[in-house]
Short mmCIF file of C-alpha atoms and ligand atoms in Angstrom, two decimals:
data_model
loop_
_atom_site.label_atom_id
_atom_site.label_comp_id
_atom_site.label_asym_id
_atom_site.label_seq_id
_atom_site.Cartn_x
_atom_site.Cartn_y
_atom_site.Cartn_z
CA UNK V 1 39.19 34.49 -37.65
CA UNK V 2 40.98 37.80 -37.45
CA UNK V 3 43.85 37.48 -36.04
CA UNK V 4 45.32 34.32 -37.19
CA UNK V 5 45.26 31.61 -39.85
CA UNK V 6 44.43 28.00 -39.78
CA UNK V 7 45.37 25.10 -41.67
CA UNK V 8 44.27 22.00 -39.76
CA UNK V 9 46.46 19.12 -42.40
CA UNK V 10 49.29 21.36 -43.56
CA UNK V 11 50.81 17.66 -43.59
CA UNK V 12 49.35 14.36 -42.61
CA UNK V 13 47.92 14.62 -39.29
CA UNK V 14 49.85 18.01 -38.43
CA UNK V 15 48.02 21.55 -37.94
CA UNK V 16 49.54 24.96 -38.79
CA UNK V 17 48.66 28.29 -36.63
CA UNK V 18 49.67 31.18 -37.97
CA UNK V 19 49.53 34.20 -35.83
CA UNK V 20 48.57 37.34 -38.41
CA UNK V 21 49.05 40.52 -37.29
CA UNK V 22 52.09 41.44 -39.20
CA UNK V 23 52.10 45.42 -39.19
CA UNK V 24 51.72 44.86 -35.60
CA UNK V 25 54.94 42.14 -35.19
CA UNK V 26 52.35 39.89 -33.86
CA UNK V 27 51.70 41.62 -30.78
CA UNK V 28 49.53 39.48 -29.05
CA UNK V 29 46.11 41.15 -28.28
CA UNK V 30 43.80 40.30 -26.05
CA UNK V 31 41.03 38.98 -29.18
CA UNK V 32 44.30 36.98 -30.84
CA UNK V 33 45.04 35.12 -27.79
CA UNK V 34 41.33 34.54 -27.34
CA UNK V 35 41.18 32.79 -30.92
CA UNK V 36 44.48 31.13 -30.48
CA UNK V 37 42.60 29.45 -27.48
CA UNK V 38 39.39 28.88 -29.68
CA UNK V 39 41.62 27.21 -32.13
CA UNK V 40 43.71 24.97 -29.53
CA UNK V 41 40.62 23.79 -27.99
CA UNK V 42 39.17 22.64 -31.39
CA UNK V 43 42.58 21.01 -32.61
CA UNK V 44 42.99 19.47 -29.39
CA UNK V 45 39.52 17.82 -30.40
CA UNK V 46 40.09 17.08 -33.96
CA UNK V 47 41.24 13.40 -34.02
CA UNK V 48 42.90 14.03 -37.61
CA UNK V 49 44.90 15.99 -35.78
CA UNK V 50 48.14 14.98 -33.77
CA UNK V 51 50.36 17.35 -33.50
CA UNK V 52 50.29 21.32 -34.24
CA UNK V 53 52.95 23.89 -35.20
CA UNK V 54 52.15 27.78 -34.34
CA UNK V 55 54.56 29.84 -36.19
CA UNK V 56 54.81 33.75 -36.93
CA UNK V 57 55.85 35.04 -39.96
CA UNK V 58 59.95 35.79 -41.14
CA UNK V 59 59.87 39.22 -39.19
CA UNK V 60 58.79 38.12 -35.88
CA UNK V 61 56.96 35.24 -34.26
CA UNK V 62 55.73 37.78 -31.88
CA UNK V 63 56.90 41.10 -30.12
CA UNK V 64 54.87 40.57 -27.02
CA UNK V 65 51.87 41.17 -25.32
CA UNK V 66 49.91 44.22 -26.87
CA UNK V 67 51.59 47.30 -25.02
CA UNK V 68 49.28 49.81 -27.09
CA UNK V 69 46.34 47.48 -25.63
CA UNK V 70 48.09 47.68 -21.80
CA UNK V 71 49.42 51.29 -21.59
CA UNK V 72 46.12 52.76 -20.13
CA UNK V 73 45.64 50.65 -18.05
CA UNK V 74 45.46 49.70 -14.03
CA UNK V 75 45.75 47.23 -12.06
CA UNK V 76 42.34 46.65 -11.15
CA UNK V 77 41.16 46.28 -15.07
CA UNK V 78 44.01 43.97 -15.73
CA UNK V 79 42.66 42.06 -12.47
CA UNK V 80 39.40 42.14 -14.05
CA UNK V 81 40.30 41.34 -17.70
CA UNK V 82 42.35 38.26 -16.45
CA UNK V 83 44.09 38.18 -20.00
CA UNK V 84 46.24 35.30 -18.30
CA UNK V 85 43.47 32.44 -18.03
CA UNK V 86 43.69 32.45 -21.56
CA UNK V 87 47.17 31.37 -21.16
CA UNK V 88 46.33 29.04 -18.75
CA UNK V 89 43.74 26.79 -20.99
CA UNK V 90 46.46 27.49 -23.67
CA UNK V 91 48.73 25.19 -21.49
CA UNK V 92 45.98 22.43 -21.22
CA UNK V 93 46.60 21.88 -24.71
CA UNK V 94 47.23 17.81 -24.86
CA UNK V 95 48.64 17.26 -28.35
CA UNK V 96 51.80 18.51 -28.42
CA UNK V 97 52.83 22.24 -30.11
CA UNK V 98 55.89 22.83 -31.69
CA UNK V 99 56.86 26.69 -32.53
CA UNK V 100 58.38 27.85 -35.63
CA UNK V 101 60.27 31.16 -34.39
CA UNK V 102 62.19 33.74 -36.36
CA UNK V 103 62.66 37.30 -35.77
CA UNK V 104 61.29 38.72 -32.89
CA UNK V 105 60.04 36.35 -30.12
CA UNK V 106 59.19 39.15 -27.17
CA UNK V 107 57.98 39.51 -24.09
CA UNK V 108 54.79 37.35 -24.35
CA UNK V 109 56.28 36.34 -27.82
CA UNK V 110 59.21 34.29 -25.42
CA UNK V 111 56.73 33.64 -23.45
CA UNK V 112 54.50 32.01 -25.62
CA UNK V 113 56.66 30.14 -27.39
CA UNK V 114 58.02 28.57 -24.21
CA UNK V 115 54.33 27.62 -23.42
CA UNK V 116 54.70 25.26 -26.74
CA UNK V 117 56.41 22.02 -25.89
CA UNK V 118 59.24 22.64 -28.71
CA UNK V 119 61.08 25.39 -30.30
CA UNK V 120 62.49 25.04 -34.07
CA UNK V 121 64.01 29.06 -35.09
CA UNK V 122 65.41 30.38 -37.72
CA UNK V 123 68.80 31.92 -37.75
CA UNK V 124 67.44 35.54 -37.35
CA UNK V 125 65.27 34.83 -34.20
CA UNK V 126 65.73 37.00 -31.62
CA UNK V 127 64.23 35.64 -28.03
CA UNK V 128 64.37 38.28 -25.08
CA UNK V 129 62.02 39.37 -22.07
CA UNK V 130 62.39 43.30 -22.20
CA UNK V 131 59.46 44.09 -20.21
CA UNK V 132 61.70 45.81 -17.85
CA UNK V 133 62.31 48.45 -20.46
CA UNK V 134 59.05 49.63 -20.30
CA UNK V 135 58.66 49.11 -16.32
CA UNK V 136 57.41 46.04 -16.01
CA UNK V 137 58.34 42.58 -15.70
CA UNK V 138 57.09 39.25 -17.97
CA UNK V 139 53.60 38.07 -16.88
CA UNK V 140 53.11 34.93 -18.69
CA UNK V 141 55.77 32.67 -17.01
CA UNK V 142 58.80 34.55 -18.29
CA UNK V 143 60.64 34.64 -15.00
CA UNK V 144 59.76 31.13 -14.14
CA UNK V 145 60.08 28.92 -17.52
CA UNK V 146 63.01 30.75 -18.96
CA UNK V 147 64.79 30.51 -15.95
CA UNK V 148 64.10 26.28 -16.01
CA UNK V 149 65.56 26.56 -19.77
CA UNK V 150 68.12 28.77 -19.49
CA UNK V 151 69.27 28.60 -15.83
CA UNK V 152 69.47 31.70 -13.50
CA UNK V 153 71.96 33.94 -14.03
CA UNK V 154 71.24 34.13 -17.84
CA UNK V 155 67.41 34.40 -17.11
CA UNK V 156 68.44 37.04 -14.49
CA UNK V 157 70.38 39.28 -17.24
CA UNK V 158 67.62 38.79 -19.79
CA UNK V 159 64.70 40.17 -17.63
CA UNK V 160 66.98 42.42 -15.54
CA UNK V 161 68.36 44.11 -18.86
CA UNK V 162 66.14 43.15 -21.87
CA UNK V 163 68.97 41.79 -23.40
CA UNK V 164 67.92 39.58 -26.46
CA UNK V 165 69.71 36.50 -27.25
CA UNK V 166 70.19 34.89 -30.59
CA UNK V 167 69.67 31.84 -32.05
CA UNK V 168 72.57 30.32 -31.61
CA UNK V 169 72.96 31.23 -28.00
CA UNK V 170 69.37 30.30 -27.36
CA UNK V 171 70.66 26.56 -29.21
CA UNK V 172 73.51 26.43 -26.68
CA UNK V 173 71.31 27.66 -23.86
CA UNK V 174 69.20 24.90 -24.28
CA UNK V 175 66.12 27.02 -24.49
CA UNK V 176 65.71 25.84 -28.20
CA UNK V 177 65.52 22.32 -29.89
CA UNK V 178 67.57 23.65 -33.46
CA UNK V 179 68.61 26.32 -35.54
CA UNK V 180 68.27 26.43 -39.08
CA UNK V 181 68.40 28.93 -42.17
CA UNK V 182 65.79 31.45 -42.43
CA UNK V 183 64.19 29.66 -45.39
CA UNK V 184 63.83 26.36 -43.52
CA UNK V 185 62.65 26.85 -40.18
CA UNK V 186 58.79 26.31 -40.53
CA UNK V 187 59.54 23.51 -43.01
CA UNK V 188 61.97 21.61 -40.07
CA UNK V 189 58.96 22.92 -37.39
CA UNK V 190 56.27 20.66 -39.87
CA UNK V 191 59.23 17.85 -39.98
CA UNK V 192 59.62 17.29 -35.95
CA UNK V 193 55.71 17.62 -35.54
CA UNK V 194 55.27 14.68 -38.39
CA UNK V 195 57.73 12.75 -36.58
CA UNK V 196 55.47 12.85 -33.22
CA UNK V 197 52.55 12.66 -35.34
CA UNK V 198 54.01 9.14 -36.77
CA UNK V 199 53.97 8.32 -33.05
CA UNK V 200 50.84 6.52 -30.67
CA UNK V 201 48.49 9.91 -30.73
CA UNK V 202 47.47 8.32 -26.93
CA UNK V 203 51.47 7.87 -26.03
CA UNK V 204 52.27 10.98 -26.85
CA UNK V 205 49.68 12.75 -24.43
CA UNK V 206 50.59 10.58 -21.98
CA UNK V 207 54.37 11.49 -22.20
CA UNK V 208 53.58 14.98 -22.97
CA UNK V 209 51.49 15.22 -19.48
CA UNK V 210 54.25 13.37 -17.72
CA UNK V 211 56.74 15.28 -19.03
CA UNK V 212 55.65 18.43 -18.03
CA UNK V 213 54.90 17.48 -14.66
CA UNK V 214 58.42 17.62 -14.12
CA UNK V 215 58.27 21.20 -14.08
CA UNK V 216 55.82 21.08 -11.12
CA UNK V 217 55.95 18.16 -8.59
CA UNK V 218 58.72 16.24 -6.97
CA UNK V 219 60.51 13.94 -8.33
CA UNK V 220 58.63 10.92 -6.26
CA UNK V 221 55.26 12.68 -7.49
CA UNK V 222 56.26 13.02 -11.03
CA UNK V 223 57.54 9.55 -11.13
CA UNK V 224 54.23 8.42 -9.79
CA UNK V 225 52.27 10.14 -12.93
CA UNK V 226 54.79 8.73 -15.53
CA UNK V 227 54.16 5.04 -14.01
CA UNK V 228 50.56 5.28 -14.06
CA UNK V 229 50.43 6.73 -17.48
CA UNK V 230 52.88 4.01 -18.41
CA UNK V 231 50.38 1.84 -16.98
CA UNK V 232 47.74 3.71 -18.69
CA UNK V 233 49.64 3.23 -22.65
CA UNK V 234 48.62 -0.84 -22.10
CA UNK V 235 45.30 -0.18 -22.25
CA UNK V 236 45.94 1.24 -25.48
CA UNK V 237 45.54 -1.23 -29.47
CA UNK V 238 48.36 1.33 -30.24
CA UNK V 239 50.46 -0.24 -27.54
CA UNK V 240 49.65 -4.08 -29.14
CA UNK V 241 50.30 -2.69 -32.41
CA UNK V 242 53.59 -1.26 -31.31
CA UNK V 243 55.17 -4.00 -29.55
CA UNK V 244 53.43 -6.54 -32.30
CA UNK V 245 54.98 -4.44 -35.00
CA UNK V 246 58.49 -4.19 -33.21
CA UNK V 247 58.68 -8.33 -32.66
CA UNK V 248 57.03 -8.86 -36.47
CA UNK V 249 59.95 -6.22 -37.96
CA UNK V 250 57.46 -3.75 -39.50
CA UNK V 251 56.80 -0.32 -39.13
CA UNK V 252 53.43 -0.01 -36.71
CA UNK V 253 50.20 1.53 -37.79
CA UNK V 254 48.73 3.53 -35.10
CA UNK V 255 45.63 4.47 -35.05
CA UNK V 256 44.91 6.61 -31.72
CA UNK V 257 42.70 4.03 -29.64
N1 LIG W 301 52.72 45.92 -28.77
C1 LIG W 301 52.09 46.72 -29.64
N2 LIG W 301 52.64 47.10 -30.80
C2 LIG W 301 53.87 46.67 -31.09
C3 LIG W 301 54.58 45.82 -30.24
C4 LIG W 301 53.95 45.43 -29.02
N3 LIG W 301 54.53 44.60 -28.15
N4 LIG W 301 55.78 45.55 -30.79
C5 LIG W 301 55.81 46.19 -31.96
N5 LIG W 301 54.66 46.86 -32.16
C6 LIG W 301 54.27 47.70 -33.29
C7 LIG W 301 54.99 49.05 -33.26
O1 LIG W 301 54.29 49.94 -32.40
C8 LIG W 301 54.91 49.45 -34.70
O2 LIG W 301 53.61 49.91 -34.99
P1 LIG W 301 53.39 51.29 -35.81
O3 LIG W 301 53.99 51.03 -37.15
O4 LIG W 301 51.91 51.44 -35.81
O5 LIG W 301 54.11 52.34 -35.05
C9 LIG W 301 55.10 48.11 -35.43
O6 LIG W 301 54.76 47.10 -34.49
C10 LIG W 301 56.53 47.86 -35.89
O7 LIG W 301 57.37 48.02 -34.76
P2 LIG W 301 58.66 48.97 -34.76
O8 LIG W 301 58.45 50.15 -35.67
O9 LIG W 301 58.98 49.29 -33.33
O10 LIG W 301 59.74 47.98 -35.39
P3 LIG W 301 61.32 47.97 -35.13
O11 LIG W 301 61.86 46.99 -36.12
O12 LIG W 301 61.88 49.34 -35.09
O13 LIG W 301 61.48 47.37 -33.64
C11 LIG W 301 61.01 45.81 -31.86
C12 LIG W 301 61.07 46.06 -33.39
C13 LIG W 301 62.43 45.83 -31.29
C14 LIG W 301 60.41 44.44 -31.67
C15 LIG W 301 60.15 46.90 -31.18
O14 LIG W 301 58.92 46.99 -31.88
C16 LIG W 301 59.85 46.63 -29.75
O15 LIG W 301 60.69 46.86 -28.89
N6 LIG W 301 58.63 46.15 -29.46
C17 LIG W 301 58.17 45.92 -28.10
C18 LIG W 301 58.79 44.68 -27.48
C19 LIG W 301 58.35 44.53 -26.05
O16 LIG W 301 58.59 45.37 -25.20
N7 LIG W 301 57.64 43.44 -25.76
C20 LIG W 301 57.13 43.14 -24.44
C21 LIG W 301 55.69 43.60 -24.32
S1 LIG W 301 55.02 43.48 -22.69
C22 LIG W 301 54.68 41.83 -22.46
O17 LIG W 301 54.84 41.02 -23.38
C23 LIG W 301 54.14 41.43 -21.11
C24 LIG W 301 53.99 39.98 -20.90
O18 LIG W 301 54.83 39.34 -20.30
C25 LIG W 301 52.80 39.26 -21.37
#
């Protein structure tokens, strides 16, 4: 792979991407987001695997989509190269992916780490949608998932503006799960994802799909999917071996089936 590096057990049970384009910031070219996909699709496979951090490196997560890539070109080739369905079978992912942010997290680079399901940074991440600088506006969800993290009027200034936030304002936004020293923030990224990965690999798809489905039904529909995969869990030995453990007062062994 060119473009990015793999680790599938950084920890017990817990995959590393890194995306590797550093003289670049990360800039997220059409062949990176292509292998990121590859990757996904094999992790999302990999039964050793149960949950997955992508991180960057300390400079920038990523800057955005690849503008050097874009600049030439129309709307009918960006019709036809359809860089977005890449995106799309991104967000099919089931296991859950945490991003490690700090720096610059741009454009797609916000974008993409909104895709993942939770954001640890570093105190010198910088998260912002300044497409509009360059006279455009964010194509990969920008406008729609910052604005159900951060509300509207902030989501509003970012994209109208470019404005980046910080950190800590992305913390009290809510757009952000924590914010931690520079040095730490992949390390806390591998922590939360070996917490999940201690969890039922099968509960935490289920939750994961019923989660997000919050983001796209109503609240009658979405409360359907959550009962059925509730439902679903009891057909699970993890969901014996959870409750068993819980009324036997030891910690439960699961083992994905
Ligand atoms: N695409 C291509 N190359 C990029 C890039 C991008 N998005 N961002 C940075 N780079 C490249 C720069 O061109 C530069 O390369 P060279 O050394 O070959 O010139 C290298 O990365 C380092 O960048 P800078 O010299 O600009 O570094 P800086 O510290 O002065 O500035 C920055 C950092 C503020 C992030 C600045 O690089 C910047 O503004 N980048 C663009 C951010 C942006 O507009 N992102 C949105 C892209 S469009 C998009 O993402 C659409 C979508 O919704 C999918």
């Amino acid at each position: 792979m060119e473009y990015i590096k793999v680790n599938s057990q950084v920890e017990k049970h817990v995959a590393l991407i890194e995306l590797n384009r550093p003289k670049a910031l990360n800039a997220l070219k059409i062949e990176l987001m292509t292998e990121l996909k590859e990757t996904l699709i094999q992790l999302d496979e990999d039964d050793s695997v149960r949950a997955i951090v992508l991180t960057g490196n300390a400079r920038a997560f990523a800057a955005g989509a690849d503008i050097k890539q874009m600049a030439g070109k129309g709307a009918i080739d960006m019709f036809n190269i359809d860089q977005f369905s890449t995106w799309d079978r991104i967000k099919k992912t089931k296991k859950p992916i945490i991003a490690a942010v700090s720096g610059f997290a741009l454009g797609g680079g916000c974008e993409l780490a909104m895709l993942c399901d939770m954001i640890v940074a570093s105190e010198t991440a910088k998260f912002g949608q300044p497409e509009i600088k360059i006279g455009v506006i964010p194509g990969a969800g920008g406008t729609q998932r910052l604005t159900r993290a951060v509300g509207k009027v902030r989501a509003m200034e970012m994209v109208l503006t470019g404005r980046f936030i910080s950190a800590e304002e992305a913390f009290q936004a809510g757009l952000i799960n924590k914010v931690v020293p520079v040095e730490l923030y992949l390390k806390e990224a591998i922590k939360l994802a070996q917490k999940v990965a201690e969890m039922s690999p099968i509960a935490i798809k289920l939750a994961k799909e019923a989660v997000l489905q919050a983001f796209n039904t109503s609240l009658d529909d979405g409360l359907l999917l959550e009962r059925k995969n509730f439902y679903l869990a009891f057909a699970s030995q993890d969901q014996k071996e959870g409750m068993n453990a819980f009324v036997e007062k030891r910690k439960p062994n699961f083992i994905g089936k």
